[in-house]
PDB file of C-alpha atoms in Angstrom:
ATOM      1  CA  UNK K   1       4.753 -28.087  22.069  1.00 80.00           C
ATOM      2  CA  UNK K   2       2.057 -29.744  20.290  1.00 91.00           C
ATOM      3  CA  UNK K   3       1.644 -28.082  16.648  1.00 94.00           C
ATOM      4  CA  UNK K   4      -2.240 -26.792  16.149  1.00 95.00           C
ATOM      5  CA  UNK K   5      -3.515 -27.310  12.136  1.00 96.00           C
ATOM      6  CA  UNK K   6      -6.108 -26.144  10.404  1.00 96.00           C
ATOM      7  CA  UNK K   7      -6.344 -27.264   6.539  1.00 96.00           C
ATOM      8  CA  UNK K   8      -8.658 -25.748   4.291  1.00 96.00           C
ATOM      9  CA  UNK K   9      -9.213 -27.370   1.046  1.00 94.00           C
ATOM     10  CA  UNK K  10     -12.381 -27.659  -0.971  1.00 93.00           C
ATOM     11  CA  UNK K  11     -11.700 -31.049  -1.972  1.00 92.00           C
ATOM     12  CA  UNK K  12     -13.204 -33.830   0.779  1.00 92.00           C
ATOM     13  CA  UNK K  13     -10.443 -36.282  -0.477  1.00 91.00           C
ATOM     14  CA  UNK K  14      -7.757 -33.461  -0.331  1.00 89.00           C
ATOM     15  CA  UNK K  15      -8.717 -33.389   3.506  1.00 92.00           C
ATOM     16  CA  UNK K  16      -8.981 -36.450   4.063  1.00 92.00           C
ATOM     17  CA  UNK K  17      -6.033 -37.347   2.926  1.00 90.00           C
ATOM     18  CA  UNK K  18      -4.303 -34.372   4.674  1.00 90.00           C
ATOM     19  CA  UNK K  19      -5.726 -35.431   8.022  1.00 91.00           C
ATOM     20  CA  UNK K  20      -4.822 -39.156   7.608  1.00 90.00           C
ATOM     21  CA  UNK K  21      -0.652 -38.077   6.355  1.00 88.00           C
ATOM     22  CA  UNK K  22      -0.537 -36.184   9.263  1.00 89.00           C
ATOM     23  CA  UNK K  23      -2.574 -36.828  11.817  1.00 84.00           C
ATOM     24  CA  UNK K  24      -0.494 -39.635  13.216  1.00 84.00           C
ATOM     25  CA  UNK K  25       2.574 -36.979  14.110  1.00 89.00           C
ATOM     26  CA  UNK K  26       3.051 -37.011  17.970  1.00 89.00           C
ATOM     27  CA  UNK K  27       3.636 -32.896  17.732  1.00 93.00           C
ATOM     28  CA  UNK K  28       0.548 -32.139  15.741  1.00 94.00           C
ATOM     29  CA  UNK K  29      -3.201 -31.988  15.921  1.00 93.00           C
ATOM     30  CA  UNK K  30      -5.538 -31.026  13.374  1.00 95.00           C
ATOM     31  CA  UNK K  31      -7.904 -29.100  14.977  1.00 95.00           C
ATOM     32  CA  UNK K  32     -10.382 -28.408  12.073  1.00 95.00           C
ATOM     33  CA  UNK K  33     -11.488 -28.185   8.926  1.00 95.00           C
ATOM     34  CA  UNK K  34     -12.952 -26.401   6.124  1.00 95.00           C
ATOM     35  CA  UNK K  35     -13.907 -26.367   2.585  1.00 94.00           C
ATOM     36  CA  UNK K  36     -13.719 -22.646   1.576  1.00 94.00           C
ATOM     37  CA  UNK K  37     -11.588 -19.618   2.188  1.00 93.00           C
ATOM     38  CA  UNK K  38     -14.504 -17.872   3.593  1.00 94.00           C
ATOM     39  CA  UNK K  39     -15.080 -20.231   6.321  1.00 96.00           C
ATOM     40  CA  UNK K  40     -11.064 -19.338   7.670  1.00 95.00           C
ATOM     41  CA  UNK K  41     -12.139 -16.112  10.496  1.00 94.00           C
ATOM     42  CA  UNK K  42     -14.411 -18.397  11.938  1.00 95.00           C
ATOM     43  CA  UNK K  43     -12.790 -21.333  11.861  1.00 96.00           C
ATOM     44  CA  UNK K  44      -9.833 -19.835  13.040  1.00 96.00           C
ATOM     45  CA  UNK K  45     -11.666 -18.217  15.975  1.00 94.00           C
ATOM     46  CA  UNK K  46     -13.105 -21.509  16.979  1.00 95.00           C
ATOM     47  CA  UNK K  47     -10.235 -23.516  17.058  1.00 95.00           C
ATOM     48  CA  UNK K  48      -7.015 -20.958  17.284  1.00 95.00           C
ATOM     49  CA  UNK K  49      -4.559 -23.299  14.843  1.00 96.00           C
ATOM     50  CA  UNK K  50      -0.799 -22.026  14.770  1.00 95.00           C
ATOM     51  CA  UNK K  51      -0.902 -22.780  10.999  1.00 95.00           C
ATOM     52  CA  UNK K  52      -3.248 -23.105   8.495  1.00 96.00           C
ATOM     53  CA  UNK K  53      -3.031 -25.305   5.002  1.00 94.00           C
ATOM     54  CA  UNK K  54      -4.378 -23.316   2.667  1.00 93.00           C
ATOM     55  CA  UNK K  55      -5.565 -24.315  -0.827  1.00 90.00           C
ATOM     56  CA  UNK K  56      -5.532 -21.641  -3.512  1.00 87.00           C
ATOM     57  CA  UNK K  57      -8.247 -22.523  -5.853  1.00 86.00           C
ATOM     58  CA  UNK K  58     -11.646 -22.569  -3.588  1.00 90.00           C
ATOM     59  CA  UNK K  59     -14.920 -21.556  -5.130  1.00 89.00           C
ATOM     60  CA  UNK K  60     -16.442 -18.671  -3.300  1.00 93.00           C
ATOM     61  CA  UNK K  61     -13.536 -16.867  -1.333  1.00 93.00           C
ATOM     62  CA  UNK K  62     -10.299 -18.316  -2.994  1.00 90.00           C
ATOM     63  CA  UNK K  63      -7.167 -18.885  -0.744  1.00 89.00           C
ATOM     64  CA  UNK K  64      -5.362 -15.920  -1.801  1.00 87.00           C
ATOM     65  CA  UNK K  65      -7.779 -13.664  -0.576  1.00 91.00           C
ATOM     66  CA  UNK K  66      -8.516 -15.310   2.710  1.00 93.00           C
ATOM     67  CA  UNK K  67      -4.283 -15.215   3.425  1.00 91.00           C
ATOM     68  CA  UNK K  68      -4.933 -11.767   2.741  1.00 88.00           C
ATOM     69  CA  UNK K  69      -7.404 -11.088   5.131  1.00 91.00           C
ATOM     70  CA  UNK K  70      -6.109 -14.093   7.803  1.00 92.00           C
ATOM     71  CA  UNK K  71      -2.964 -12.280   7.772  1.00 88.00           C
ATOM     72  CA  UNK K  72      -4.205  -8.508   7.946  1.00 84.00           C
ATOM     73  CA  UNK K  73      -5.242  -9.428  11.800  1.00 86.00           C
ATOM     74  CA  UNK K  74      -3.305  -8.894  14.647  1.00 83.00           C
ATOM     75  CA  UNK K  75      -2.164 -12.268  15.815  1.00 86.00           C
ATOM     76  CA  UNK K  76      -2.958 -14.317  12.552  1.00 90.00           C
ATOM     77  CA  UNK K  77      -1.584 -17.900  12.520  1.00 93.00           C
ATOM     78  CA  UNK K  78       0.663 -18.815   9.692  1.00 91.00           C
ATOM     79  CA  UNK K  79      -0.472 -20.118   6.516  1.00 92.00           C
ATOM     80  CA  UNK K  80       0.926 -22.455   4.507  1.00 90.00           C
ATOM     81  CA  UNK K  81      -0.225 -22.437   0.667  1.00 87.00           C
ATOM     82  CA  UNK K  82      -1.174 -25.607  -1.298  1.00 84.00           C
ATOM     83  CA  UNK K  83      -0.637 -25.541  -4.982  1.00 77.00           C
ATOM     84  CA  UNK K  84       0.029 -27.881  -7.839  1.00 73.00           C
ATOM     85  CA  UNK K  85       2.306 -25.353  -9.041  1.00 64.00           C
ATOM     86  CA  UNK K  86       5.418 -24.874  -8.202  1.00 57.00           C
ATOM     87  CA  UNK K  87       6.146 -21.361 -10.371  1.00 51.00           C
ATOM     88  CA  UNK K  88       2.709 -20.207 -10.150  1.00 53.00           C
ATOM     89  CA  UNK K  89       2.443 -16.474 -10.168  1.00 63.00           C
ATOM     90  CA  UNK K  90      -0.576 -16.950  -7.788  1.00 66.00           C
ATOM     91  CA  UNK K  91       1.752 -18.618  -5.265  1.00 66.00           C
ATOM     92  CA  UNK K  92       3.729 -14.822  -5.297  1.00 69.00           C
ATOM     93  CA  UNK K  93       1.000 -13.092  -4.175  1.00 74.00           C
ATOM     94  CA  UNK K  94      -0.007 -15.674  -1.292  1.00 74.00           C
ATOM     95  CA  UNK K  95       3.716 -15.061  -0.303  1.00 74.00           C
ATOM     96  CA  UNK K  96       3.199 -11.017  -0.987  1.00 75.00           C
ATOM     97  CA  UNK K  97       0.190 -11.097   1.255  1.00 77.00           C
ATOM     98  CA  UNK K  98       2.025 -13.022   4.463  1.00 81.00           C
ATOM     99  CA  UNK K  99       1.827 -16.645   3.823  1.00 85.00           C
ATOM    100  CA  UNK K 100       5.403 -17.863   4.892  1.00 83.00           C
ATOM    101  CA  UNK K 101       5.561 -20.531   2.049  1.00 77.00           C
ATOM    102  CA  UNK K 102       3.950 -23.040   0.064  1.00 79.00           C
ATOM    103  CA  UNK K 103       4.158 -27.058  -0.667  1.00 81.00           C
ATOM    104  CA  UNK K 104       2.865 -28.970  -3.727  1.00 80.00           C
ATOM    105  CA  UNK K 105      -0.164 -30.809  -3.105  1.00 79.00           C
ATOM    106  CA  UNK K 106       1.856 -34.451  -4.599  1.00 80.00           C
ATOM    107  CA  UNK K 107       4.664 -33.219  -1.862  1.00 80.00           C
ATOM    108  CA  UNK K 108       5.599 -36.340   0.274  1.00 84.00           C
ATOM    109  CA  UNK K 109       3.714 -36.346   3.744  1.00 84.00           C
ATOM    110  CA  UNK K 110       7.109 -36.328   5.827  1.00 86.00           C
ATOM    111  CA  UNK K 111       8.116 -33.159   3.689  1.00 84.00           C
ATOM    112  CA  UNK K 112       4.612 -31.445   3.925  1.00 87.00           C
ATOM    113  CA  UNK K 113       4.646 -32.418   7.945  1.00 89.00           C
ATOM    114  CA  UNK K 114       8.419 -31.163   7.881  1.00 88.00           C
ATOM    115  CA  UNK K 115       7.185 -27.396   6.261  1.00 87.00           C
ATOM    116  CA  UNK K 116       4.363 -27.488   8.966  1.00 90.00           C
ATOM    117  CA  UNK K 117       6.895 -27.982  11.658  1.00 90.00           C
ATOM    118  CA  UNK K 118       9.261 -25.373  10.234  1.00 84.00           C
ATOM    119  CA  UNK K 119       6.663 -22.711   9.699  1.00 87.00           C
ATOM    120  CA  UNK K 120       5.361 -23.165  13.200  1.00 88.00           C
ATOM    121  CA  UNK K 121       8.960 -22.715  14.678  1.00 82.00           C
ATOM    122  CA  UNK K 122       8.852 -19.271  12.196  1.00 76.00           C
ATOM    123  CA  UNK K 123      10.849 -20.462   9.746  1.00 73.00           C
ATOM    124  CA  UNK K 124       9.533 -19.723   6.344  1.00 70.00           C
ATOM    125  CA  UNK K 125       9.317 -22.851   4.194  1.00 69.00           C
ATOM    126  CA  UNK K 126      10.845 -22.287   0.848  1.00 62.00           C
ATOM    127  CA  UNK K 127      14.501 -23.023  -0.073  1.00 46.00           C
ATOM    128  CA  UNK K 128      16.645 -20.273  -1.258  1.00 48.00           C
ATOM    129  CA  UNK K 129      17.117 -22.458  -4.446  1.00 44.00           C
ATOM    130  CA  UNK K 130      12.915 -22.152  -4.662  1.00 51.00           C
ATOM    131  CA  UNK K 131      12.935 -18.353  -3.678  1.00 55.00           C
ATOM    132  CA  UNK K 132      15.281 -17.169  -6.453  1.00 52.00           C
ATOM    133  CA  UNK K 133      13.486 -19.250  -8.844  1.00 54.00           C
ATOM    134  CA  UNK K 134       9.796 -17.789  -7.861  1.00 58.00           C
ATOM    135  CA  UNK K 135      11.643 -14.222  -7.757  1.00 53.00           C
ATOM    136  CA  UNK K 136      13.375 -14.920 -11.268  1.00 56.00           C
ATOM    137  CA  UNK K 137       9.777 -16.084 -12.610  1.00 54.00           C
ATOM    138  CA  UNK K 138       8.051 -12.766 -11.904  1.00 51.00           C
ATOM    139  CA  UNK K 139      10.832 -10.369 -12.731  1.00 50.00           C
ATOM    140  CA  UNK K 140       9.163  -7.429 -14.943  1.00 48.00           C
ATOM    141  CA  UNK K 141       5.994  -9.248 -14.958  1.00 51.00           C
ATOM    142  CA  UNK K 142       2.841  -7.549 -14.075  1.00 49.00           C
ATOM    143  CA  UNK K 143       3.007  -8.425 -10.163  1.00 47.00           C
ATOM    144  CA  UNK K 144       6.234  -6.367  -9.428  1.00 47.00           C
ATOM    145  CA  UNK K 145       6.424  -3.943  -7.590  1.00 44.00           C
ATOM    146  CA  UNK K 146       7.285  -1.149  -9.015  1.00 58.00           C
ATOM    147  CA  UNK K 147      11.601  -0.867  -8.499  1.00 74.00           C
ATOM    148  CA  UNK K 148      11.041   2.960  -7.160  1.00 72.00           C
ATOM    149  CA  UNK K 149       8.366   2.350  -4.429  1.00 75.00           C
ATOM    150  CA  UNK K 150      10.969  -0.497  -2.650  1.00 78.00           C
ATOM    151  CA  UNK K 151      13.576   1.586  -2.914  1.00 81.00           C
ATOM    152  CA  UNK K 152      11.699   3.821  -0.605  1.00 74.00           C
ATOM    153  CA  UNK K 153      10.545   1.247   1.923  1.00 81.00           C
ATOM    154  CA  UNK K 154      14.213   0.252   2.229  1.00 84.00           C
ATOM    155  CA  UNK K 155      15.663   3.684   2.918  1.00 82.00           C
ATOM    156  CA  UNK K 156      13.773   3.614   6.402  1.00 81.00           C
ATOM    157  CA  UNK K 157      16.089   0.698   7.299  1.00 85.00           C
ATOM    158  CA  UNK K 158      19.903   1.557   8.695  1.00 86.00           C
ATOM    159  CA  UNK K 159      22.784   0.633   6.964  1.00 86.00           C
ATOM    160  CA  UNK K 160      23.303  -2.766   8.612  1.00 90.00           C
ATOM    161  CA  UNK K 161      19.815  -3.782   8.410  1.00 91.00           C
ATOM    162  CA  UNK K 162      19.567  -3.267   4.860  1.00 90.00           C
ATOM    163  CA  UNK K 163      22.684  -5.745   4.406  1.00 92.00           C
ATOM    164  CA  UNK K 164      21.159  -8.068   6.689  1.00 94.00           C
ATOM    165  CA  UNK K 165      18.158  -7.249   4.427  1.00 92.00           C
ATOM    166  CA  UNK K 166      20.592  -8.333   1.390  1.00 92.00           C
ATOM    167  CA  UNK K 167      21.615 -11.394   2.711  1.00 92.00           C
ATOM    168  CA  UNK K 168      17.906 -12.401   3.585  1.00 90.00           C
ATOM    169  CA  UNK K 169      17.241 -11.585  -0.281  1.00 88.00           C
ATOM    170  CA  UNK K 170      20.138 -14.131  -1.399  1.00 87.00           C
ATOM    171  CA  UNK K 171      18.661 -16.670   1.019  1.00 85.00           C
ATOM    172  CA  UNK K 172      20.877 -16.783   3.310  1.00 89.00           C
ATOM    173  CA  UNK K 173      20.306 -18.572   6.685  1.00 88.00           C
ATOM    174  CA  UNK K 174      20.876 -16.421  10.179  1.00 90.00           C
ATOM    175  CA  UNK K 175      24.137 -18.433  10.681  1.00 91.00           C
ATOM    176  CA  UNK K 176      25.383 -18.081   7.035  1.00 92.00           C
ATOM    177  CA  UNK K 177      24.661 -13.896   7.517  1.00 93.00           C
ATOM    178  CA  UNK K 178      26.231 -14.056  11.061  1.00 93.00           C
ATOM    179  CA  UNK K 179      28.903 -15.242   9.395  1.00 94.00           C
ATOM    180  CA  UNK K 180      29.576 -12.936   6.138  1.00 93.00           C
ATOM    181  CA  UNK K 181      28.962  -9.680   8.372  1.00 93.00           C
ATOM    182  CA  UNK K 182      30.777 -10.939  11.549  1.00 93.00           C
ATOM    183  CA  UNK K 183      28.440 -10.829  14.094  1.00 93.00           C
ATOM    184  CA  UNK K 184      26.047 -13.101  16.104  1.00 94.00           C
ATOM    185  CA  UNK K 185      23.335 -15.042  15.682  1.00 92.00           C
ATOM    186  CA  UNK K 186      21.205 -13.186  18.171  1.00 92.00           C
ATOM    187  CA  UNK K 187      22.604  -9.940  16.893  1.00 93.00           C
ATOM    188  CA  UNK K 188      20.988 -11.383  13.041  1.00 93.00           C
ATOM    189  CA  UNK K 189      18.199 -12.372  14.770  1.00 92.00           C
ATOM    190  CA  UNK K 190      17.586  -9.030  16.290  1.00 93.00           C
ATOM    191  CA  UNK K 191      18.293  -6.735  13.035  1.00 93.00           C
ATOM    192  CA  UNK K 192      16.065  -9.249  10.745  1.00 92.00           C
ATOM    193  CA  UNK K 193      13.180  -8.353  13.390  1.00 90.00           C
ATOM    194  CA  UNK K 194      13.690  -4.884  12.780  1.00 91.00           C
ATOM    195  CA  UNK K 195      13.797  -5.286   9.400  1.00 91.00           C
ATOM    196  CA  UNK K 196      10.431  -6.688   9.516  1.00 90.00           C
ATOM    197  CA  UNK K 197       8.818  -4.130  12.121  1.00 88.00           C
ATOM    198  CA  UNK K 198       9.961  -1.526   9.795  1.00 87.00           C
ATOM    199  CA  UNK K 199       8.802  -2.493   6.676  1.00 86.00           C
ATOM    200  CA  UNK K 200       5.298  -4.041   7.726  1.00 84.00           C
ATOM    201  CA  UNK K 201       6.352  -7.709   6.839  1.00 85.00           C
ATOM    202  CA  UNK K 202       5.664 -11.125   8.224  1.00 81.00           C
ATOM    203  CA  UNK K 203       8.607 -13.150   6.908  1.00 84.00           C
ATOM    204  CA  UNK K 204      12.055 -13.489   5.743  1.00 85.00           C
ATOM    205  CA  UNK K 205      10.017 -14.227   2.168  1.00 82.00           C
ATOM    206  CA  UNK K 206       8.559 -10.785   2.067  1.00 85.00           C
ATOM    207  CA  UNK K 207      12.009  -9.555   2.342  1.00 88.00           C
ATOM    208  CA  UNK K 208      13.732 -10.781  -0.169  1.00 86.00           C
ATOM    209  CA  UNK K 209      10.677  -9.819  -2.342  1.00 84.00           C
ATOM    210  CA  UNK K 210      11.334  -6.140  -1.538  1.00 86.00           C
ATOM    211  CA  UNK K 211      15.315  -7.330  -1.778  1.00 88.00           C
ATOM    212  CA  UNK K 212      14.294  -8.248  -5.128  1.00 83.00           C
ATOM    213  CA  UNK K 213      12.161  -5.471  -6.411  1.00 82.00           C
ATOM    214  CA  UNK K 214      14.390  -2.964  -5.418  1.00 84.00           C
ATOM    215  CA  UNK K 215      17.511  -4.055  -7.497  1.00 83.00           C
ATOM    216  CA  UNK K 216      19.641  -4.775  -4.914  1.00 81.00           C
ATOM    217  CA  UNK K 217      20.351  -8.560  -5.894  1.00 78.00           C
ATOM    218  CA  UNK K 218      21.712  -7.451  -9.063  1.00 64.00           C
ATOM    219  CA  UNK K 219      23.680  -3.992  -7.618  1.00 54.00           C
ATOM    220  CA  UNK K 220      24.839  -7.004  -4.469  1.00 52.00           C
ATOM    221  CA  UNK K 221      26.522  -9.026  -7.804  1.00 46.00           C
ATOM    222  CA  UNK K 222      26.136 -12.291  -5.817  1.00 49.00           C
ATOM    223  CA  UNK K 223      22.624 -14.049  -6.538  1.00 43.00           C
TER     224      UNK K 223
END
């Protein structure tokens, strides 16, 4: 399957550069380009990418709020943020709003063409080692959550798809969680699905967000 990319970066160099790392990969083609956030619904229209690299600082409509909006839509592609930060409490709310990771912009081009692949194959792109240290950043800062409100969300799930939910939140991968809670992979597969049809999410990210805000890392004892 041939990977479809859209970057959007409002830096001609940034794209260029972008489009010469990776444009040589047999499983991708980048289909388009822009230079502003607000240009994304209609570029994405036009050429129907399966991801999009997204810069966060654009001048009219920034990349945060075009995620937003991108991912709002039934059908959205994924997004993939660009930042030259890699605890930036911007990045949190591109991952809040549905972008299923991020890479630095001085990342090497087999690792940024590696987080493309992975993100396309629904994988989300940051480590558990990078998760807990994003979550750990914004920890009683101003864009949590409020603890109370996920506690709610999370009492809609059943009992073994909030410990799936756990495990998610710890970074665990489906194997690892197939393994701790003896049962399958498909069986993870399934309740981490549900999870996310439940709770309105897009990715394993935005769970262990909600993992996070609600406590249960530190009531779980093994972060």
């Amino acid at each position: 399957m041939t990977i479809r990319l859209l970057i959007v970066d409002d830096d001609p160099l940034v794209r260029a550069g972008l489009t010469l790392m990776l444009g040589g990969a047999e499983d991708l083609e980048i289909v388009g380009e822009g230079a502003d956030g607000r240009e994304v619904p209609e570029l994405v229209s036009r050429y129907a990418p399966d991801v999009v690299l997204m810069d966060i600082r654009m001048p009219q409509v920034d990349g945060l709020t075009a995620t937003e909006r991108l991912r709002a839509e039934p059908g959205a592609p994924e997004v993939v943020v660009l930042t030259t930060f890699h605890a930036d409490e911007q990045v949190l709310r591109a991952l809040r709003a549905g972008a299923a990771g991020f890479v630095l912009k001085d990342t090497p081009p087999a690792e940024i063409l590696a987080a493309v692949r992975r993100v396309a194959a629904g994988d989300p792109v940051l480590s558990p080692a990078v998760t807990r240290q994003l979550m750990s950043h914004v920890a009683g800062g101003p864009e949590r959550s409020p603890r109370a409100a996920a506690t709610v969300r999370l009492a809609e799930l059943a009992d073994r798809e909030r410990e799936v939910a756990v495990a998610v939140g710890r970074g665990l991968a489906n194997a690892e969680i197939a393994a701790e809670l003896y049962m399958s992979v498909p069986t993870v597969k399934t309740h981490v699905s549900r999870v996310l049809a439940k709770l309105g999410l897009n990715n394993r990210v935005q769970i262990a967000l909600l993992v996070h805000d609600a406590g249960l890392l530190d009531e779980d004892g093994r972060k």
